[in-house]
Amino acid sequence: MAKKRAKRGITKSNRSRNQRWKRWFLLGIVTLLLAVILYLLYLDQVVQNRFQGRRWDVPAKVYSRTLDLYPGALLSTSHLQQTLDGLGYRRVKHPDRPGEYSSYRGRYLIRTRPFHFPDINRPSDYLEVVLDKQGVRTLKRASNGDPIGYYRIEPRLIGSLSSTQGEDRILLTREELPDLLVAGLIAVEDRSFYQHIGIDPMAIGRALWANLAAKRVVQGGSTLTQQLVKNYFLSLERTLWRKINEIAMALILDLRYSKDEILEAYANEIYLGQQGGKAIHGFALASRFYFNRPLHELDLPRLALLVTLVRGPSAYDPRRHPEQAKKRRSLVLQLMADQGVISPRQADSARDQPLGVEQGSLHSSGSPAFMDLVKRQLRRDYQEEDLSAGGLRIFSTLDPWFQQRAEQALSQQLSELERKQGIQAGTLQGALTLADTETGEVLAVVGDRNPRYAGFNRALDAVRPVGSLIKPAVYLTALSQSGDYHLLSPLDDSPIQIKGMNGEIWTPGNYDNQSHEGVTLEQALTESFNQATVRLGLSVGLESIIDNLYRLGIRRPLHSYPSLLLGAVSLSPLEMTQMYQTLANGGYGATLKSIRDVTDAQGTPLSRYPLTVESRVDSRAVYLLRHALNEVTRSGTGKALQWLLPGEVDVAGKTGTTDNLRDSWFAGFDQKHTAVVWVGRDDNQPTGLTGSSGAMRIWAGLMNGIGITSLQQNLPVGVEMLAIDPETGLLGEGCPQVLEYPFISGSGPASRAACARSGSVVEDGILWFQRFFN
């Protein structure tokens, strides 16, 4: 009995222990389930919070200026064709779709693309443009022959501002995705996309079996939804816990959102390539990056290549690994044919087509130096996060046609200078800025002989002594004092010594180490005589000259040292462009700008940067100065332009050379454009180049490339042209040889030369009174 009772006790105790274990087990299961549920609820919240109002970092996109068409516009066939080709327009026999054009003997038929400008959302048009040697002869709609007074070709995407994540993308909606792309993507990457619940157990099983058999990863079982989760929500680490999260979040994503919403997110998120430090995300930007075309304009071979890149943008990079890319694309086309997406004949035809990739398509026209200027001007008005993630659209002033010619002029001419001058190849550096004289819009910026180099920007940041480029401010100050100076005023070019505050003696000399007698004010500027300039500058006053420099647009603090008169002040090419723009524009300064408009991602205008012009200096004195700067290019230090430029063109400019030939400068302008070129070495060693033998050659190459419009010498109010006898400097009308000179009214000679035709007593009396009272 005792044994039975003991046995029953043991049994009862075991039963009690088992019951306790069961309770603990059930409690553990319930706790685990609760933890799983809570974690799934947490993941659900994470997915909804980010995906519901999903917002990618979309850097601000920067566009070039538009190409404006109108009857009479100065436009060459090469300019128009380069613009269309740069935009990715296709040349065909007959344009039927937007983004196509044809041309024959100056007649262009163009199917423009729709574009959302800052002021209008314009649909596609069908244009007929007829060009001749003078430019646009006729402009009309090809469909009905109606004349068009003005039309804008859409701007070119030239760059984007870096996002905080180093990503770049163009967002598309599901409706904007080509059906063929979607069908191909599903056929190759996820055949059961529309049937599964976010994960595909059968595909996972097949992949697991294949990987075990191969003893390595040879196949993946991830759905498009899982790929999206992996790229959008998770890190790149490869762990079991990450895979569990991936599966759970894919299930949640599929439960919460439609297949179209998932496809749209996938199409915008997928990584498809790399350009420098920027990651190319999404099919829309990849289409621009590889083909320089909008996604909806791609044909089957190009769409298949985008699907190819999903599997591995590095392994199948069509620029670096074209053979691998083409082989993989053939497989993609075969899978699309097997799934019935395309016919076998379409697959065979597409398989034989080239990859169609354009070298450097995306942002290839953009200059890092110009983009640097855009960023600096934008940061005055916008916060960094708006520029890197807000999707702003920046409409800039850059002209891709001018930019290309500026880059060619600088790079080619530097190499040519090194070859001709016996300078070690690659040691010369340079910078160039080009602006529209009337508007102050910056059209081109080159900051390095390698225009794609994104490092030190010499156009903006190479602050170097400007040498004789400063001299026009000295002569402008004198000419503004019309009672004392005019172009024929005699100047003293004898040696001069100036004692500095530290007791040192400064003895400026002329470049030829000679002094010159009988020098006029214009001749001193034309020949760039240092001694005469210093004497003139001290006479009119350093403070007055500095005041005029500020009026001309210089913003950097300047000090009233006598050496300033010969350019012992360091400024950048952009700063000198501002100064010469004011001179070229007749004394009316327009602050240099690189931006026209800013809109948000939807096209709503945010900021406009309108034309602002103000009178800064005496336009009469500027006219006289422009006459002298024109003479610089005819008979002075810039006279080599007479054979570097085509004949019968009038330009104006000034050479600049610093001590020991370290810096070579040229600033000049025609009727429409102002450009400044600097040449030197980064180590500040001598180049052996003067302003005329170095920088001026590059300036001439640029102007020849963009086309020159001769200066128009229209007399402003208060200026008169007088016939002068060159022998005496007196009025010489009727003399055998006379020269026409401008004078501020009343400041010209009061006497006639002996050879001059004598006026009547009345005329001479009127002349005398005019001179006396003025």
PDB file of C-alpha atoms in Angstrom, residues 30 79 183 230 308 328 349:
ATOM      1  CA  VAL A  30       1.421  33.297 -26.288  1.00  0.00           C
ATOM      2  CA  HIS A  79      23.812  75.665 -83.519  1.00  0.00           C
ATOM      3  CA  ALA A 183       5.777  43.747 -68.790  1.00  0.00           C
ATOM      4  CA  LYS A 230      15.424  45.676 -49.366  1.00  0.00           C
ATOM      5  CA  THR A 308      19.062  44.094 -67.851  1.00  0.00           C
ATOM      6  CA  ARG A 328      22.360  39.675 -70.738  1.00  0.00           C
ATOM      7  CA  SER A 349      15.238  42.128 -84.383  1.00  0.00           C
TER       8      SER A 349
END
